[in-house]
XYZ file of C-alpha atoms in Angstrom:
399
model
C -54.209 -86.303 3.894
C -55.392 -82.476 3.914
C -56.677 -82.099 0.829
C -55.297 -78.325 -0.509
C -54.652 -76.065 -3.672
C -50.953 -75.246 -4.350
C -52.854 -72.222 -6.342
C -54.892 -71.194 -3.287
C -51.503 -71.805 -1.097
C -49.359 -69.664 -3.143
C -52.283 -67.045 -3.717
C -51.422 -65.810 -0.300
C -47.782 -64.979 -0.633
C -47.578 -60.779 -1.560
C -47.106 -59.773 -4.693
C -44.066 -57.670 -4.009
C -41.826 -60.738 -3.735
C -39.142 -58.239 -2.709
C -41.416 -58.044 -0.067
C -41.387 -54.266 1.969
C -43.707 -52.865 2.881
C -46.817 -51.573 0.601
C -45.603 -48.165 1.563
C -42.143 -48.903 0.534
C -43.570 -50.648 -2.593
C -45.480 -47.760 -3.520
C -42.084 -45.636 -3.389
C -39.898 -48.260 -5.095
C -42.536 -48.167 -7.790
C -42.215 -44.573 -8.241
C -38.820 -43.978 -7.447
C -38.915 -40.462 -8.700
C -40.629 -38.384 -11.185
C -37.882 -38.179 -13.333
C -37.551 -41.775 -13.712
C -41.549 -42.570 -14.080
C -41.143 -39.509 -16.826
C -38.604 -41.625 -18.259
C -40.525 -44.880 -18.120
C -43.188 -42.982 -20.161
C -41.670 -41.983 -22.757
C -39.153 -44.881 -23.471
C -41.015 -47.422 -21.972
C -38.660 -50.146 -23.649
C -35.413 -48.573 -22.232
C -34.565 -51.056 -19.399
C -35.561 -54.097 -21.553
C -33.234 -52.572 -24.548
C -30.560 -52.117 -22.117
C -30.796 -55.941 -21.152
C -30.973 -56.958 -24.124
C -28.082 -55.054 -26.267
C -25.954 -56.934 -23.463
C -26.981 -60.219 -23.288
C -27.492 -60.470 -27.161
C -24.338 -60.502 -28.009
C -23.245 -63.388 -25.598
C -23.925 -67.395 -26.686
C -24.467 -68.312 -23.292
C -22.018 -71.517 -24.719
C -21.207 -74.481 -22.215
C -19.053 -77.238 -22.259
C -20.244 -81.211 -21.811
C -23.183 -82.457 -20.709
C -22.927 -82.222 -17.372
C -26.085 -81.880 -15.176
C -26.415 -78.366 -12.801
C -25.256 -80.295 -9.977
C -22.531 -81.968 -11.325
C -21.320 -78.331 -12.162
C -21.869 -77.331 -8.768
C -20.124 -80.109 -6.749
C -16.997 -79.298 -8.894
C -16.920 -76.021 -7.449
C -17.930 -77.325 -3.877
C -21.349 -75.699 -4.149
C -24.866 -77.617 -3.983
C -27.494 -76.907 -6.450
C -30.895 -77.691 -5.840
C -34.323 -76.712 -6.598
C -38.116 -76.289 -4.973
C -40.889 -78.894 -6.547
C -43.279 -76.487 -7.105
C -45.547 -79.076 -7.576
C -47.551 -80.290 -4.591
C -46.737 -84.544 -3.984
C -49.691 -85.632 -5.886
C -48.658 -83.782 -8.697
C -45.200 -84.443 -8.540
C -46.053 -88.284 -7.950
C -47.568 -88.071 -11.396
C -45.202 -86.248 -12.969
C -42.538 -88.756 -14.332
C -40.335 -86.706 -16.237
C -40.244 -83.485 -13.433
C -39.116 -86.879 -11.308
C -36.366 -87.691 -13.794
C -35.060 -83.958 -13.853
C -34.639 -83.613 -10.163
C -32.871 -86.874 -9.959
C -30.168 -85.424 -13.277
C -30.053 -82.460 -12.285
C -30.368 -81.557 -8.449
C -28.063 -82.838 -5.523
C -30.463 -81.103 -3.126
C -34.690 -80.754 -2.530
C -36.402 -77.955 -0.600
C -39.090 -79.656 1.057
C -42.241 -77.601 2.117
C -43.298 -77.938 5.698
C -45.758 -74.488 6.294
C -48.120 -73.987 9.004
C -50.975 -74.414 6.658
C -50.712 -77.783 5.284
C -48.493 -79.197 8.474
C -51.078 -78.540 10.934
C -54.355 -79.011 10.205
C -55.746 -78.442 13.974
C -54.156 -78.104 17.600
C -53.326 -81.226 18.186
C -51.819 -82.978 15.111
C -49.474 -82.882 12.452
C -50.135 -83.644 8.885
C -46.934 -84.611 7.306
C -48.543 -86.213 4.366
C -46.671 -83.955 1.658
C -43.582 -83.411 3.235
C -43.201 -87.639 4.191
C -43.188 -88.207 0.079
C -40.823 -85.675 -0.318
C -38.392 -86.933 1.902
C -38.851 -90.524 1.129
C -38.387 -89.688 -3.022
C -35.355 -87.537 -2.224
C -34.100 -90.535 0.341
C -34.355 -93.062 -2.723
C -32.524 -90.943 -5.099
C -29.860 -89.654 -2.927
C -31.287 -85.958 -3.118
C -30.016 -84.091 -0.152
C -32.801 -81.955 1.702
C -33.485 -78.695 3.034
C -36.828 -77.786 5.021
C -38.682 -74.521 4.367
C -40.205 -73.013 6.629
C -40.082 -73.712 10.673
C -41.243 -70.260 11.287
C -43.132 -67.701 9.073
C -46.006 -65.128 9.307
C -47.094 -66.484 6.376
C -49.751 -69.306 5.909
C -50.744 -69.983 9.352
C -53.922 -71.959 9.359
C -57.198 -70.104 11.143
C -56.820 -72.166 14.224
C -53.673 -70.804 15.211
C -54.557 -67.268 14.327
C -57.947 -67.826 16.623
C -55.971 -68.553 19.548
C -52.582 -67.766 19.851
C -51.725 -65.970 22.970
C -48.655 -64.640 25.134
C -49.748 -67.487 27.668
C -49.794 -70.708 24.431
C -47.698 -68.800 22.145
C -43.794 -70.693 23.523
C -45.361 -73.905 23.929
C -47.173 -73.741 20.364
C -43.708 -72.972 18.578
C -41.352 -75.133 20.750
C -43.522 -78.060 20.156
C -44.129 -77.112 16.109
C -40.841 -76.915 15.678
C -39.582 -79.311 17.808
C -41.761 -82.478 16.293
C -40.938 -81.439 12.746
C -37.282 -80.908 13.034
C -37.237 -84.633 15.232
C -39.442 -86.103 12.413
C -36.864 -85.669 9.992
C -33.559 -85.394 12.296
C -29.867 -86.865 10.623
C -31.964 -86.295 7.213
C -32.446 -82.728 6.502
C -29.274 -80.911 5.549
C -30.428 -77.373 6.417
C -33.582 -75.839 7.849
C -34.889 -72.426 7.083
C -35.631 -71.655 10.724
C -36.991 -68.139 10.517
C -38.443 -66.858 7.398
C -38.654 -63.229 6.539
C -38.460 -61.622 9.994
C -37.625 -58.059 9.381
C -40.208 -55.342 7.466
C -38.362 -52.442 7.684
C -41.900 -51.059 6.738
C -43.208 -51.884 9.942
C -40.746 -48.361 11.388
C -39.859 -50.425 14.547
C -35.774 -49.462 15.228
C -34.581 -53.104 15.032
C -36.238 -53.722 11.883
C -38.172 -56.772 12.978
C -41.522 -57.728 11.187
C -44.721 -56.877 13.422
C -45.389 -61.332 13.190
C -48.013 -62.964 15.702
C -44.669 -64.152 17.072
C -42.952 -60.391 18.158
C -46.254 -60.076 19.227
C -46.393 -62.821 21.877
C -43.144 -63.683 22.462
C -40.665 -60.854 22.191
C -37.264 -60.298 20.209
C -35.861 -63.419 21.500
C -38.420 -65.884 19.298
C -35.980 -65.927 16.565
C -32.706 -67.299 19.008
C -36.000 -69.745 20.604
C -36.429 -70.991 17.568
C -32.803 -71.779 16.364
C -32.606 -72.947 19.500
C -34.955 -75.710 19.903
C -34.079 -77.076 16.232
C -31.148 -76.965 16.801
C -31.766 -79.576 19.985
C -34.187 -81.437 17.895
C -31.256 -82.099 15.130
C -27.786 -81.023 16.455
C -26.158 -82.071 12.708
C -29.147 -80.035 10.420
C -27.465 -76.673 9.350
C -30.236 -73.455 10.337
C -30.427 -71.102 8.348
C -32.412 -67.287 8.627
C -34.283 -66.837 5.234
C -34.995 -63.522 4.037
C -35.698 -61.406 0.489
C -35.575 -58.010 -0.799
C -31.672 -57.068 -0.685
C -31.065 -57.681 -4.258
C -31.297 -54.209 -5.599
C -30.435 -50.477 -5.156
C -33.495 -48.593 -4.675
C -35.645 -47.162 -1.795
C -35.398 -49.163 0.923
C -33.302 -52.165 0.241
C -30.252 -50.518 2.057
C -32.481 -50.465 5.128
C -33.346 -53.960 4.690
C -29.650 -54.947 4.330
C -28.672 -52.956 7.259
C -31.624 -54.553 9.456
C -30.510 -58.195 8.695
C -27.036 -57.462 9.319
C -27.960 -56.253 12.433
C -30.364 -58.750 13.341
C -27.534 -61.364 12.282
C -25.041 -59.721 14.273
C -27.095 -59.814 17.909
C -27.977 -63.552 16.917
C -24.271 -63.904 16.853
C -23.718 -62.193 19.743
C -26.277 -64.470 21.624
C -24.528 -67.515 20.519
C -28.050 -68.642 18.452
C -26.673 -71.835 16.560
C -27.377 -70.232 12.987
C -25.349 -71.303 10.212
C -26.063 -69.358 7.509
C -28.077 -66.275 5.726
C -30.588 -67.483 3.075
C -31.395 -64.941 0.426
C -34.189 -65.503 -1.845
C -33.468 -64.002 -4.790
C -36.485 -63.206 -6.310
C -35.371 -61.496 -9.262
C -36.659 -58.483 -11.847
C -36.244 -59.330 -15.565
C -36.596 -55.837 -15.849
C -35.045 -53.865 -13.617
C -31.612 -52.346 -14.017
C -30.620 -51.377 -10.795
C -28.516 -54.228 -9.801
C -25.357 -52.465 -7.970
C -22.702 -54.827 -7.958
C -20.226 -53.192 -5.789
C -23.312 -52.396 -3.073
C -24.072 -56.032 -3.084
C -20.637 -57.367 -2.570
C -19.880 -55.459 0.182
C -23.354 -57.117 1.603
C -22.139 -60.351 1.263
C -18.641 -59.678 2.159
C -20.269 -58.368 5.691
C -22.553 -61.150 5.916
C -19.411 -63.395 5.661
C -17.205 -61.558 8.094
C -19.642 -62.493 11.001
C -19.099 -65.901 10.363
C -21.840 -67.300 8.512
C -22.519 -69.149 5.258
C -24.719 -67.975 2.766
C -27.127 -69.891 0.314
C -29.463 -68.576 -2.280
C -32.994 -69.821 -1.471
C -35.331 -68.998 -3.978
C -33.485 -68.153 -7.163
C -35.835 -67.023 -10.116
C -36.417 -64.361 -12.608
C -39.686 -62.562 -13.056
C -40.537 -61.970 -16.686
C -44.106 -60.376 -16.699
C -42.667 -57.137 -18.155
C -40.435 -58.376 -20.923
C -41.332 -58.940 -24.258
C -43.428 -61.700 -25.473
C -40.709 -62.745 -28.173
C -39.682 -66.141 -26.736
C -35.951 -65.649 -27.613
C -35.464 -61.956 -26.743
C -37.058 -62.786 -23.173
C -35.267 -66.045 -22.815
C -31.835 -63.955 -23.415
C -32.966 -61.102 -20.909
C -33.250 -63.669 -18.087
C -30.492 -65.795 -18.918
C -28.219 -62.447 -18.945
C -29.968 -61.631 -15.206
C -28.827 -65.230 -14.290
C -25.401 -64.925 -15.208
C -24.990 -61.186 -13.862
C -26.132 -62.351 -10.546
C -24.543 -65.389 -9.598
C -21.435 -63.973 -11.222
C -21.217 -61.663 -8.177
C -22.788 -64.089 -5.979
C -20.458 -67.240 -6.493
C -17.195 -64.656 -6.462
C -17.939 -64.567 -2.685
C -16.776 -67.904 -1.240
C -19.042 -67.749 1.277
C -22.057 -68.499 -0.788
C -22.269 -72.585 -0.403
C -25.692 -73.337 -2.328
C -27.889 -72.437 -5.448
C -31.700 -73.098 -5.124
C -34.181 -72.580 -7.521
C -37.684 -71.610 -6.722
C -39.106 -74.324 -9.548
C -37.263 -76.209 -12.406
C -39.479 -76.287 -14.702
C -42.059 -73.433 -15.953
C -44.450 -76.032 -16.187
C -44.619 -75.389 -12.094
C -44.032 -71.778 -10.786
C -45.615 -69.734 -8.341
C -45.519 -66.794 -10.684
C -48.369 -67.902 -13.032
C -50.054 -67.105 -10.048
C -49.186 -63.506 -8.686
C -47.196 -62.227 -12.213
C -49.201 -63.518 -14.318
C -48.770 -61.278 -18.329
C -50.866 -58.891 -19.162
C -50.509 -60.418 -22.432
C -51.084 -64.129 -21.768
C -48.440 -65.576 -22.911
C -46.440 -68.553 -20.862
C -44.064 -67.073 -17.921
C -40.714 -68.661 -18.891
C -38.759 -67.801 -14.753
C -36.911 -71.239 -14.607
C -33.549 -73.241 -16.488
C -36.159 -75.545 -18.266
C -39.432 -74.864 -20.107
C -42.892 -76.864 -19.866
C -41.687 -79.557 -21.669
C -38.625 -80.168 -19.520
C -36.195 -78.291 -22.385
C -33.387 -76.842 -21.396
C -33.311 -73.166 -21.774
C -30.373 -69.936 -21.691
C -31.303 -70.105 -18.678
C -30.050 -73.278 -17.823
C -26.934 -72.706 -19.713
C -26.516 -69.255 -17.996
C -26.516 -71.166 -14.214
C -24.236 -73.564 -15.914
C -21.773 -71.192 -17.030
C -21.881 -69.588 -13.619
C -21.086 -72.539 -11.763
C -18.139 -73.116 -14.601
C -16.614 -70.335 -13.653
C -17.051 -69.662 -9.785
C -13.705 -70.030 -8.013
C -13.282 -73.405 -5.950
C -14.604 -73.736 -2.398
C-alpha cells in the first residue's frame, strides 16, 4: 500500500475552487471599486441578503426517506465522495452506515498520485476497497479522475515527453478503466481541461498533456476508455460556471465549445460534469444565465451530472443556525434550477459528512470554528442542508 496524507493530497488542489486563473481570481475578487466600496462599508450585506430569504422558509420534508430514495423517484442518482481515505473510512462504522442509507452511488478516487507510485506499476490499494465496499452494498460507482493536471506524482513530471507521453496515458487509462470494466457506472475522463486564464483561443488548460500531445488528448482519452469499458458512461468534469462575474461567461463559452468539437469528432462522451463548488456568500447566482447554460449543454446531446456539490461557509457567520440556513437556502436555490433541466441525471456531493471535507483544509475560518459544507454534521446529524437536497429532489419534475 502507498502510504499517503488525504491532508497533504488535498493541500495541492487551488484555493480558488472555481478555479481561473490567479489573474482572473484577482479580478473576480475585486470585481469593481464600487462593489469592494460596498463590501467595506456593509460588510454583512450579502450574508443579510441570504439570510432574510432563507429565514423565513422551514426547509420542511415529508417521510423518512433517505437522499437516494428521493432521487430514484425522480429518476435521478444521488451519491456522494468519501472524503475519507480507505483506512479511515474502514474505521469509520457509522460514515459506512450513511453511505449505505443514504447514497445509491460512490465516487471512487483513482489520481495519478496515489494510483501510480512509479513507471511501471499501479497501486490500486484505495480504490480496490472502495469498489469492493460499494460492490457489497449495492452502491453504484463513478471513477474520478482518468486524466487531470492535478496530482501527478514526481516521476511522471521528471519524464514525460512528446515521444512517452501517448503510451503513458493510453496505458494509465487503459489498465484502470479494464480493472474495473462492467462495474463503474461513469468515469470522469478529463478533469478540468480549459483555463480560460491561460489566453489560448480554444480555451484549453496549458496541462503536461496539450503540451505533449496536442488538442486531440481529450477525444484519446475518451477514446481508449471507452474501448477499455464500452458500457461505463464518460463524462468531461469541469468547475467554475456557477456564477455571473468576470470570467465565468468565458469559461461557459469555452466548454461549450470544447463540447461541441468533441461532438463533432464523434468522442464517445456522455455527459458534462459540473462541480459545483459553491459560495455561501456570494450573491451573484444568475438564474436565467445558468439555464440557458444547461439548456445548451443539453441541446448537443449530452447528459449532465453535478460532481462535486458543496457549499463553502468560511465567510458566514459563526452562529450555527444562521449559517446552517444560509447554505441550506444556497442548496435549494441551486438545484432548484439545476433539477428543472431534465437533462441533469445525478447529484454528487463532495463529502457527507463535515466530519470529512476538503475545505478544513484550503477554507479553513478565520475564526476557528467547525466548517459545516455538507447534509450531515460530525456526528452524522442531519442538517437544513440535508433537508434542503431533500426538498429539491421532492420537487424536481420526473425523468
Amino acid at each position: 500500500m502507498v502510504k499517503f496524507s488525504w491532508n497533504r493530497l488535498l493541500s495541492k488542489r487551488q484555493f480558488l475552487i472555481v478555479g481561473i486563473s490567479s489573474a482572473t481570481a484577482i479580478t473576480i475578487l475585486f470585481l469593481s471599486k464600487l462593489q469592494v466600496l460596498s463590501y467595506l462599508i456593509y460588510p454583512f450585506k450579502n450574508e443579510g441578503n441570504k439570510l432574510a430569504r432563507s429565514q423565513s422558509r422551514k426547509f420542511t420534508v415529508v417521510g423518512k426517506k433517505s437522499l437516494q430514495q428521493r432521487a430514484k423517484a425522480k429518476g435521478l442518482i444521488y451519491g456522494a465522495f468519501p472524503e475519507a481515505d480507505d483506512r479511515a473510512f474502514a474505521l469509520d462504522r457509522q460514515l459506512q452506515s450513511q453511505f449505505i442509507r443514504e447514497c445509491a452511488m460512490m465516487a471512487v478516487g483513482t489520481f495519478w498520485f496515489t494510483h501510480r507510485p512509479n513507471p511501471t506499476s499501479f497501486d490500486f490499494t484505495s480504490s480496490d476497497y472502495f469498489v469492493k465496499f460499494a460492490r457489497t452494498n449495492n452502491i453504484q460507482m463513478r471513477g474520478t479522475p482518468l486524466v487531470w493536471h492535478e496530482f501527478l506524482p514526481d516521476w511522471l513530471k521528471a519524464t514525460l515527453n512528446s515521444s512517452n507521453a501517448k503510451q503513458i496515458l493510453t496505458n494509465h487509462v487503459e489498465t484502470i478503466v479494464r480493472r474495473y470494466a462492467g462495474e463503474m457506472h461513469a468515469w470522469d475522463v478529463v478533469n478540468e481541461g480549459i483555463d480560460v486564464g491561460d489566453k489560448r483561443p480554444d480555451g484549453l488548460r496549458n496541462t503536461p498533456w496539450l503540451k505533449f500531445l496536442g488538442v486531440d488528448y481529450i477525444d484519446l482519452a475518451f477514446r481508449v476508455a471507452a474501448k477499455a469499458d464500452p458500457r461505463a458512461k464518460l463524462v468531461y468534469n469541469d468547475f467554475g460556471v456557477e456564477y455571473d462575474e468576470p470570467g465565468y461567461d468565458n469559461k461557459r463559452e469555452a466548454i461549450l465549445n470544447l463540447l461541441q468539437r468533441l461532438k463533432s469528432k464523434g468522442t464517445p462522451i456522455y455527459a458534462l460534469g459540473i462541480q459545483s463548488h459553491l459560495y455561501g456568500d456570494r450573491e451573484t447566482f444568475n438564474v436565467a444565465k445558468y439555464r440557458e447554460f444547461l439548456k445548451n449543454v443539453a441541446s448537443l446531446g449530452l447528459k449532465i451530472m453535478i460532481t462535486e456539490l458543496d457549499v463553502v461557509d468560511n465567510k458566514l457567520p459563526q452562529d450555527i443556525d444562521r449559517r446552517d440556513r444560509i447554505i441550506a437556502g444556497v442548496y435549494e436555490d441551486y438545484l432548484s434550477v439545476v433539477l428543472a433541466q431534465k437533462a441533469v441525471v445525478s447529484v454528487t456531493t463532495w463529502g457527507l459528512s463535515d466530519r470529512y471535507t476538503w475545505l478544513a483544509g484550503k477554507s479553513p475560518r478565520a475564526d476557528k470554528a467547525a466548517l459545516r459544507p455538507l447534509p450531515f454534521d460530525r456526528n452524522y446529524k442531519p442538517k437544513l442542508a440535508w433537508n434542503a437536497i431533500a426538498r429539491a429532489f421532492d420537487r424536481a419534475p420526473k425523468r
